[in-house]
XYZ file of C-alpha atoms in Angstrom:
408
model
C 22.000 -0.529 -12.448
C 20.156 -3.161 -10.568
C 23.150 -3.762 -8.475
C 22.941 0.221 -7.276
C 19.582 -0.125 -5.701
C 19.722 0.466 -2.306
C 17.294 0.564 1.043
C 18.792 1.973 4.322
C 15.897 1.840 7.005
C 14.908 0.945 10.613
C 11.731 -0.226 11.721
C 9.707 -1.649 14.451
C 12.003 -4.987 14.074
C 14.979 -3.249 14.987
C 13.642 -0.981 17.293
C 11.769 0.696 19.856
C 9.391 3.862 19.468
C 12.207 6.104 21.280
C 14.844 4.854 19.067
C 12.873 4.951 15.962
C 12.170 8.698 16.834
C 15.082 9.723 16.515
C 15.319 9.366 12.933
C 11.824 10.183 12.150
C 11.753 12.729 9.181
C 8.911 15.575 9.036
C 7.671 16.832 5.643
C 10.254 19.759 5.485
C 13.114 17.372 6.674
C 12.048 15.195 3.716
C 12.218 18.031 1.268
C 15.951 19.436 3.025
C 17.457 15.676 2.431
C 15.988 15.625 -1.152
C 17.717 19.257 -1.997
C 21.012 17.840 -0.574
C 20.448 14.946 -2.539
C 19.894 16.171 -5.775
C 22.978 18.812 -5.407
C 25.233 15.676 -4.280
C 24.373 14.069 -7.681
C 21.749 11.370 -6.900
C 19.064 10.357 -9.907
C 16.871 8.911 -8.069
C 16.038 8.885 -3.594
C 12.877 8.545 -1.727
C 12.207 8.599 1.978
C 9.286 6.947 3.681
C 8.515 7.976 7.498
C 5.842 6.522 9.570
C 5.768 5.451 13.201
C 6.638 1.920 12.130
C 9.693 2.817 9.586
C 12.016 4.951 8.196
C 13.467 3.921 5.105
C 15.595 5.930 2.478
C 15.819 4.460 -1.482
C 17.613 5.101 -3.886
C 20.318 4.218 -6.290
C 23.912 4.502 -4.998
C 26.766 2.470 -4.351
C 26.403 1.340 -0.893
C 23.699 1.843 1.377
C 25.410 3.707 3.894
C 25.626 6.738 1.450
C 22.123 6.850 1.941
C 22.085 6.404 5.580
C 25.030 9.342 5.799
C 22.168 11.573 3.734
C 19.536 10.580 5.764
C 21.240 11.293 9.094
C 22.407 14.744 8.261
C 18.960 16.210 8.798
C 17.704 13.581 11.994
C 18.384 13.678 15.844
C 20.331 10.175 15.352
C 23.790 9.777 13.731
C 24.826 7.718 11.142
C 26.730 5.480 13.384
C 23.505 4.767 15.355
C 21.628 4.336 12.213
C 24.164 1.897 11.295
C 23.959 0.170 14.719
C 20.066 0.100 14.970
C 18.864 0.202 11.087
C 19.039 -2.673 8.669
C 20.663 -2.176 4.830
C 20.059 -3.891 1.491
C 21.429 -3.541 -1.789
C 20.228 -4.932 -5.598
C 18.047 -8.193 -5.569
C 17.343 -8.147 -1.675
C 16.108 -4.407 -2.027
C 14.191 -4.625 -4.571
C 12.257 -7.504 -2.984
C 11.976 -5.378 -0.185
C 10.353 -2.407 -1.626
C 7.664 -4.983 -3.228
C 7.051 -6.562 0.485
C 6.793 -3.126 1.902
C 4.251 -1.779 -0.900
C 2.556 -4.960 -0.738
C 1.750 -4.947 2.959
C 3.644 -7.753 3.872
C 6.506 -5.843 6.243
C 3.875 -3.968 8.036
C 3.160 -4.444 11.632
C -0.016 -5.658 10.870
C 0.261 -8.249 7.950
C -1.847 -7.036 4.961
C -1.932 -3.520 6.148
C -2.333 -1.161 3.106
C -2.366 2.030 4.750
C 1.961 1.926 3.622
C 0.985 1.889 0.358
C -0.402 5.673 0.231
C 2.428 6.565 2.492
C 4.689 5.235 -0.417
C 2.905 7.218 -3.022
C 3.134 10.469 -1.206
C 6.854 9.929 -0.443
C 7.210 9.321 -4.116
C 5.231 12.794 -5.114
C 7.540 14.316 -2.918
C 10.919 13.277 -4.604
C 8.946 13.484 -7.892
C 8.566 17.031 -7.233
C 12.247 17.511 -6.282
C 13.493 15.680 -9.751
C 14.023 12.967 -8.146
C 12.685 9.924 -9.736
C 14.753 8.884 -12.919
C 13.004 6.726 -15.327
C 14.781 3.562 -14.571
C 13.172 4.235 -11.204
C 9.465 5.252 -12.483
C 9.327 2.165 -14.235
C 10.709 0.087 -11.007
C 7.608 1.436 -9.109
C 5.010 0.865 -11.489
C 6.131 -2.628 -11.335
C 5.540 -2.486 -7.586
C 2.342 -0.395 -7.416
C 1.112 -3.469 -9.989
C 1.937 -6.332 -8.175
C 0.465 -4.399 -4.959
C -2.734 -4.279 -6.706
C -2.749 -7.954 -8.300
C -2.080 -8.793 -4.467
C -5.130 -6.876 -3.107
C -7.341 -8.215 -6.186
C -6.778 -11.633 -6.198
C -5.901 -12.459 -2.910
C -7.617 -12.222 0.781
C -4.138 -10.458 2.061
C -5.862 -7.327 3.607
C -9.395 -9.311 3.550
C -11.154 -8.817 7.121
C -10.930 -6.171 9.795
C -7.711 -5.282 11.701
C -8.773 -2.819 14.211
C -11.515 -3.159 17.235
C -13.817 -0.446 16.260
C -13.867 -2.533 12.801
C -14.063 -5.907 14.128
C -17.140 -4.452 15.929
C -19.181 -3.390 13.356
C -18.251 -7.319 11.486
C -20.152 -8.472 14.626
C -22.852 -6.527 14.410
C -23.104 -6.785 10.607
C -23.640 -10.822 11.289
C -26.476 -9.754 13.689
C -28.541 -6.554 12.969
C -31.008 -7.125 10.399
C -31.887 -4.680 7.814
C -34.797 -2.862 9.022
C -33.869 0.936 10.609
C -32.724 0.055 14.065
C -31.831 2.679 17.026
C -28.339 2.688 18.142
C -26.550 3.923 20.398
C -22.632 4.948 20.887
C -21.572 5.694 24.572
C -18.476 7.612 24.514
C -16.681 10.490 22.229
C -13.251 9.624 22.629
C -10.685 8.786 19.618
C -11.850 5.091 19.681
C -15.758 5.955 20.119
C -15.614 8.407 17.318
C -14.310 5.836 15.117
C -17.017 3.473 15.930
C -19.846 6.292 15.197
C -17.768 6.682 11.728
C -17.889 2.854 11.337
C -21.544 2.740 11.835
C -22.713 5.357 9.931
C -20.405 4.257 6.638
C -20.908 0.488 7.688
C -24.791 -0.013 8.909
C -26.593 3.534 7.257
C -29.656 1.943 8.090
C -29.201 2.249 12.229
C -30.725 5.617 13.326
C -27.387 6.832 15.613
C -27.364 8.511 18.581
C -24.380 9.534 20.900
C -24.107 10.173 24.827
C -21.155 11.290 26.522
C -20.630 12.162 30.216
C -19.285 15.398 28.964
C -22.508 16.382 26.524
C -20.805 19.097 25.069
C -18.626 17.158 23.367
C -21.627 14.484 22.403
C -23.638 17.112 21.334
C -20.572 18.611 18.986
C -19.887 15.109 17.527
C -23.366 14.153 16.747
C -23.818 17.789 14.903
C -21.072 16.795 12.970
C -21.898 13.284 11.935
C -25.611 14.435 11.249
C -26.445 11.807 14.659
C -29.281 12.396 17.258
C -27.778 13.179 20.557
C -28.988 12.027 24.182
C -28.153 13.904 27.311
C -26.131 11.941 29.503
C -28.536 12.604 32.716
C -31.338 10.812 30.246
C -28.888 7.555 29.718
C -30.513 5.550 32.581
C -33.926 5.797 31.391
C -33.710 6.016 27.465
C -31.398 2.657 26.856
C -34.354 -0.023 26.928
C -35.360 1.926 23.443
C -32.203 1.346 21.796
C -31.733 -1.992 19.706
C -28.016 -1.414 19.032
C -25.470 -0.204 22.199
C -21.995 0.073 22.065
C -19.819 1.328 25.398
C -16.636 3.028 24.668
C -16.020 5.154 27.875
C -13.145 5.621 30.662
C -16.154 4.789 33.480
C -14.756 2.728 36.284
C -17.199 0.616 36.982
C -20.215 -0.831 34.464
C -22.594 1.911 33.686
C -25.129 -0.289 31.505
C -27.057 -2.484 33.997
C -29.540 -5.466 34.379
C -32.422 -3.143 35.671
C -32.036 -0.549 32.277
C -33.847 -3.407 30.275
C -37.106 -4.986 29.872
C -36.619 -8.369 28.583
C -37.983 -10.101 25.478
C -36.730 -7.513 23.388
C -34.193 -8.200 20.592
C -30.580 -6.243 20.966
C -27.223 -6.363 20.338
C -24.852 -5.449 22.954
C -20.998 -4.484 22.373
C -18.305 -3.470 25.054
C -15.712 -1.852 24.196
C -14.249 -0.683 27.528
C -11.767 -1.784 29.799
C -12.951 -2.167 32.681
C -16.100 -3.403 31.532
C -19.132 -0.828 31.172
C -21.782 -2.857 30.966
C -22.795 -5.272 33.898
C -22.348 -8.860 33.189
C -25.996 -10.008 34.400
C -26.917 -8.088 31.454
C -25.791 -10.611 29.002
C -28.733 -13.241 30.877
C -31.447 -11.212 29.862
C -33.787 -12.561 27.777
C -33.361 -10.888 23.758
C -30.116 -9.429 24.640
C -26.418 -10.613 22.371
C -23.731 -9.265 23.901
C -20.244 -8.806 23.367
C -17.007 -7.683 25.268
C -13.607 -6.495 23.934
C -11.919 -10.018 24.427
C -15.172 -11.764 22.098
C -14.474 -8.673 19.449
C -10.630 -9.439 19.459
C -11.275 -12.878 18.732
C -12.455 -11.830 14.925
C -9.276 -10.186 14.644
C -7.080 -13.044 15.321
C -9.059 -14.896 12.990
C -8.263 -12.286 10.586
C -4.714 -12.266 11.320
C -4.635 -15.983 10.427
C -6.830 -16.187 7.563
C -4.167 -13.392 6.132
C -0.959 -14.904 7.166
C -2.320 -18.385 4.719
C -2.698 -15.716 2.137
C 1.240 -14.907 2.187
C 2.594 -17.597 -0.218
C 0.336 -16.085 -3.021
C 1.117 -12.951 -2.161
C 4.864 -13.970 -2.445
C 4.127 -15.623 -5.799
C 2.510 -12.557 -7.568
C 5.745 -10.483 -6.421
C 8.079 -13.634 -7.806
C 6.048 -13.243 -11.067
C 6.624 -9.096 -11.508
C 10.097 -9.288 -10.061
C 10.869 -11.367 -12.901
C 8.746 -8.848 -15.519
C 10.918 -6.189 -13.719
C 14.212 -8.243 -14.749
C 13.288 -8.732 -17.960
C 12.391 -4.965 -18.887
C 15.600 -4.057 -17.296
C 17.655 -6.153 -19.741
C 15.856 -5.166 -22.486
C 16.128 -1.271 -21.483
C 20.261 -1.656 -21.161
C 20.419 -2.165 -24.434
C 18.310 1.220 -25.381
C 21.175 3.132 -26.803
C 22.451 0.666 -29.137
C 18.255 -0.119 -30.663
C 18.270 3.227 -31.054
C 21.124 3.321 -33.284
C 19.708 0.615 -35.041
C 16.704 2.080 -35.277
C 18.040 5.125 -37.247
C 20.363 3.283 -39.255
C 17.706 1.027 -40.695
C 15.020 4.300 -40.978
C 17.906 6.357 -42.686
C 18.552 3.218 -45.126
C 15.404 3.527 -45.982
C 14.784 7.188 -46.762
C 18.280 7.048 -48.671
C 16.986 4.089 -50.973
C 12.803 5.046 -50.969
C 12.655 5.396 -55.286
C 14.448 2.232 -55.547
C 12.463 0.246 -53.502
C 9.354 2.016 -53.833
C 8.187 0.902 -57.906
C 9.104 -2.733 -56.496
C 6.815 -2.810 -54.260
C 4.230 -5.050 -54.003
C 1.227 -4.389 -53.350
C -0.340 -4.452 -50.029
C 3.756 -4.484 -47.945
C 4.132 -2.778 -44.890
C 5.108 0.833 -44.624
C 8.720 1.612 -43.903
C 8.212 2.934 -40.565
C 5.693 -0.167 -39.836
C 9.038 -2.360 -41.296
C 11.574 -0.540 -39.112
C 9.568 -0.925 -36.192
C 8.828 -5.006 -36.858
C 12.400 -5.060 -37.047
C 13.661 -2.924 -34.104
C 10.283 -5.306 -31.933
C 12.147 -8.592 -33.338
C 15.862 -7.578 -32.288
C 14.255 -6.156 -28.723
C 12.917 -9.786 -28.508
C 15.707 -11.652 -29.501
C 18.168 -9.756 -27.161
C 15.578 -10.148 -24.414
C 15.688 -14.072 -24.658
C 19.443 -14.886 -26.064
C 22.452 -13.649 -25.877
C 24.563 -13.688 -28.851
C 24.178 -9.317 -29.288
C 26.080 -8.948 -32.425
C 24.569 -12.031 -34.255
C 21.393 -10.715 -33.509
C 22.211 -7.246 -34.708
C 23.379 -8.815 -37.899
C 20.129 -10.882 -38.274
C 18.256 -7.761 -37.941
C 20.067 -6.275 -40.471
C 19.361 -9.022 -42.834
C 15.476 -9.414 -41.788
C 15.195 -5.761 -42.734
C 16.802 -5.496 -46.175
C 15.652 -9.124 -47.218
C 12.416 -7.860 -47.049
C 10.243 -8.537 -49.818
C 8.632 -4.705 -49.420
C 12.803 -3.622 -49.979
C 14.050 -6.008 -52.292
C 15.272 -4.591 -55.330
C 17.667 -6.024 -58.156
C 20.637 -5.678 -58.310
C 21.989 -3.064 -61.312
């Protein structure tokens, strides 16, 4: 069974956004490959889509069966899969799949946002009968050593985005006292930072400005933010302790003669080009940082999780080998079970025997069987002689002091 694991997938190693496009699969794709899947016999497939990866799992006997279901639904053939895409089989995709939930195959090392990609994909072949057992237990393996990673390890420690890296900076400055702040710009990346802020640094009294001021008015309704006028930027910014520039503005728009100096504030510039004058950063009171200072923290934070990567490796090492073990153990179901009644059906056969020679204070039967069943499991899991330990089973059980009877 372990052997029949498969991956077929392309990502951002192998290729380019156009390329990976063309075997990106939609919700309703997902569920169409799934139905075909299920009629064409297969226990157990998943499909995880992003805009870093597609990747189709499952159990089969070669990869490229999974690629050929894939491909039957995507703009891309199977030969290009083939050509562009990357395949692995037993071992190699299983350590794959733990990588991938763990963060460590993602374009930015550490990255968890995969992880709840995973699970959905998961729901979604759940839903579709689509996840044998063998395969439920494979991924709570994964989802465990995913966690240990993220507990015990700085793997995803530290910000990875700009707007994030940001608000780090101005954590290490703004003291805890209410301070004004200000957010210049509504776009995607300035509506993250006003989200940052509030979730971040609650105690800074936000306010927004956008050329437009409809849409500064909308987003500060929304967040629950003041809102400033943009005709009203010019003379309102000395009264602001916190200012962060996120705008499309050619030229600097936050300049020298806006502030009175003396006055503590922290400065942050987002935008390229610049928005904010560089003679501002000379003014007495005034920190100030540009997008090339705030990039800095995430290189650091790059780094600081790329030293984090051996342990992260370790803790998978350690549940791949759980995995392995539980996988032995569970081939070996069918004939446990038939142990398992044989030894419970002894029993019942030969209760008034046993029973008036029992001591006092011996196990109950179905406490006995299942000692004996635990022991054979254990012994199987750790040796390999099967039928000598199927004997010795045998023997433990009916040797029992709790059976013993004499002979008539």
């Amino acid at each position: 069974m372990r052997d029949r694991f498969c991956v077929a997938a392309i990502g951002y190693r192998q290729a380019d956004t156009e390329v990976r496009g063309m075997f990106a699969v939609d919700a309703d794709m997902n569920r169409q490959i799934l139905a075909v899947a299920k009629t064409a016999g297969f226990k157990s497939v998943f499909i995880v889509s992003t805009c870093n990866r597609t990747e189709i799992y499952g159990y089969a006997n070669h990869p490229h069966e999974l690629a050929a279901l894939l491909t039957r639904f995507t703009k891309g053939t199977v030969g290009e899969f083939i050509h562009h895409g990357f395949f692995k089989q037993g071992k190699d995709a299983m350590h794959h799949l733990f990588r991938v939930a763990a963060g460590l195959d993602s374009q930015i090392i550490g990255d968890y946002e995969i992880q709840g990609q995973l699970k959905q994909a998961i729901a979604m072949a759940r839903a579709a009968d689509l996840i044998g057992p063998i395969m439920d237990r494979t991924l709570n393996f994964v989802f465990q050593a995913s966690k240990k990673i993220r507990a015990t390890t700085l793997l995803s420690s530290g910000t990875v985005s700009v707007s994030f890296a940001a608000i780090e900076w101005l954590q290490q400055k703004v003291n805890p006292w209410p301070m004004k702040a200000l957010v210049i710009g509504t776009g995607k990346f300035g509506t993250n930072v006003c989200k940052n802020l509030l979730h971040y640094l609650p105690q800074l009294q936000l306010h927004i400005c956008n050329r437009t001021n409809e849409k500064s008015e909308e987003l500060a309704a929304q967040l629950q933010a003041g809102y400033l006028p943009y005709d009203e930027l010019a003379a309102s910014l000395n009264s602001f302790d916190v200012i962060i520039t996120s705008t499309a503005a050619p030229e600097p728009i936050v300049l020298p003669q806006h502030f009175v100096p003396g006055k503590q504030r922290f400065i942050v510039d987002l935008s390229v080009p610049a928005n904010v004058h560089k003679d501002v950063a000379n003014i007495d009171g005034i920190e100030m940082a540009n997008v090339d200072e705030i990039s800095a923290i995430l290189e650091q934070t790059i780094a600081r999780r790329h030293m984090e990567v051996p342990k992260a490796e370790a803790i998978i090492a350690e549940f791949e080998q759980e995995f392995y073990e539980w996988l032995h153990t569970y081939k070996h179901t069918p004939a446990i079970k038939l142990v398992k009644q044989h030894l419970a059906g002894w029993a019942k056969q030969n209760s008034c025997e046993f029973a008036a020679t029992a001591t006092n204070g011996s196990p109950e039967v179905d406490a006995l069987v299942k000692q004996t069943v635990n022991n054979l499991m254990v012994n199987l899991k750790h040796k390999s002689e099967k039928g000598c330990h199927v004997i010795a089973a045998y023997e433990q059980f009916l040797n029992h002091p709790a059976l013993s009877v004499e002979a008539s």
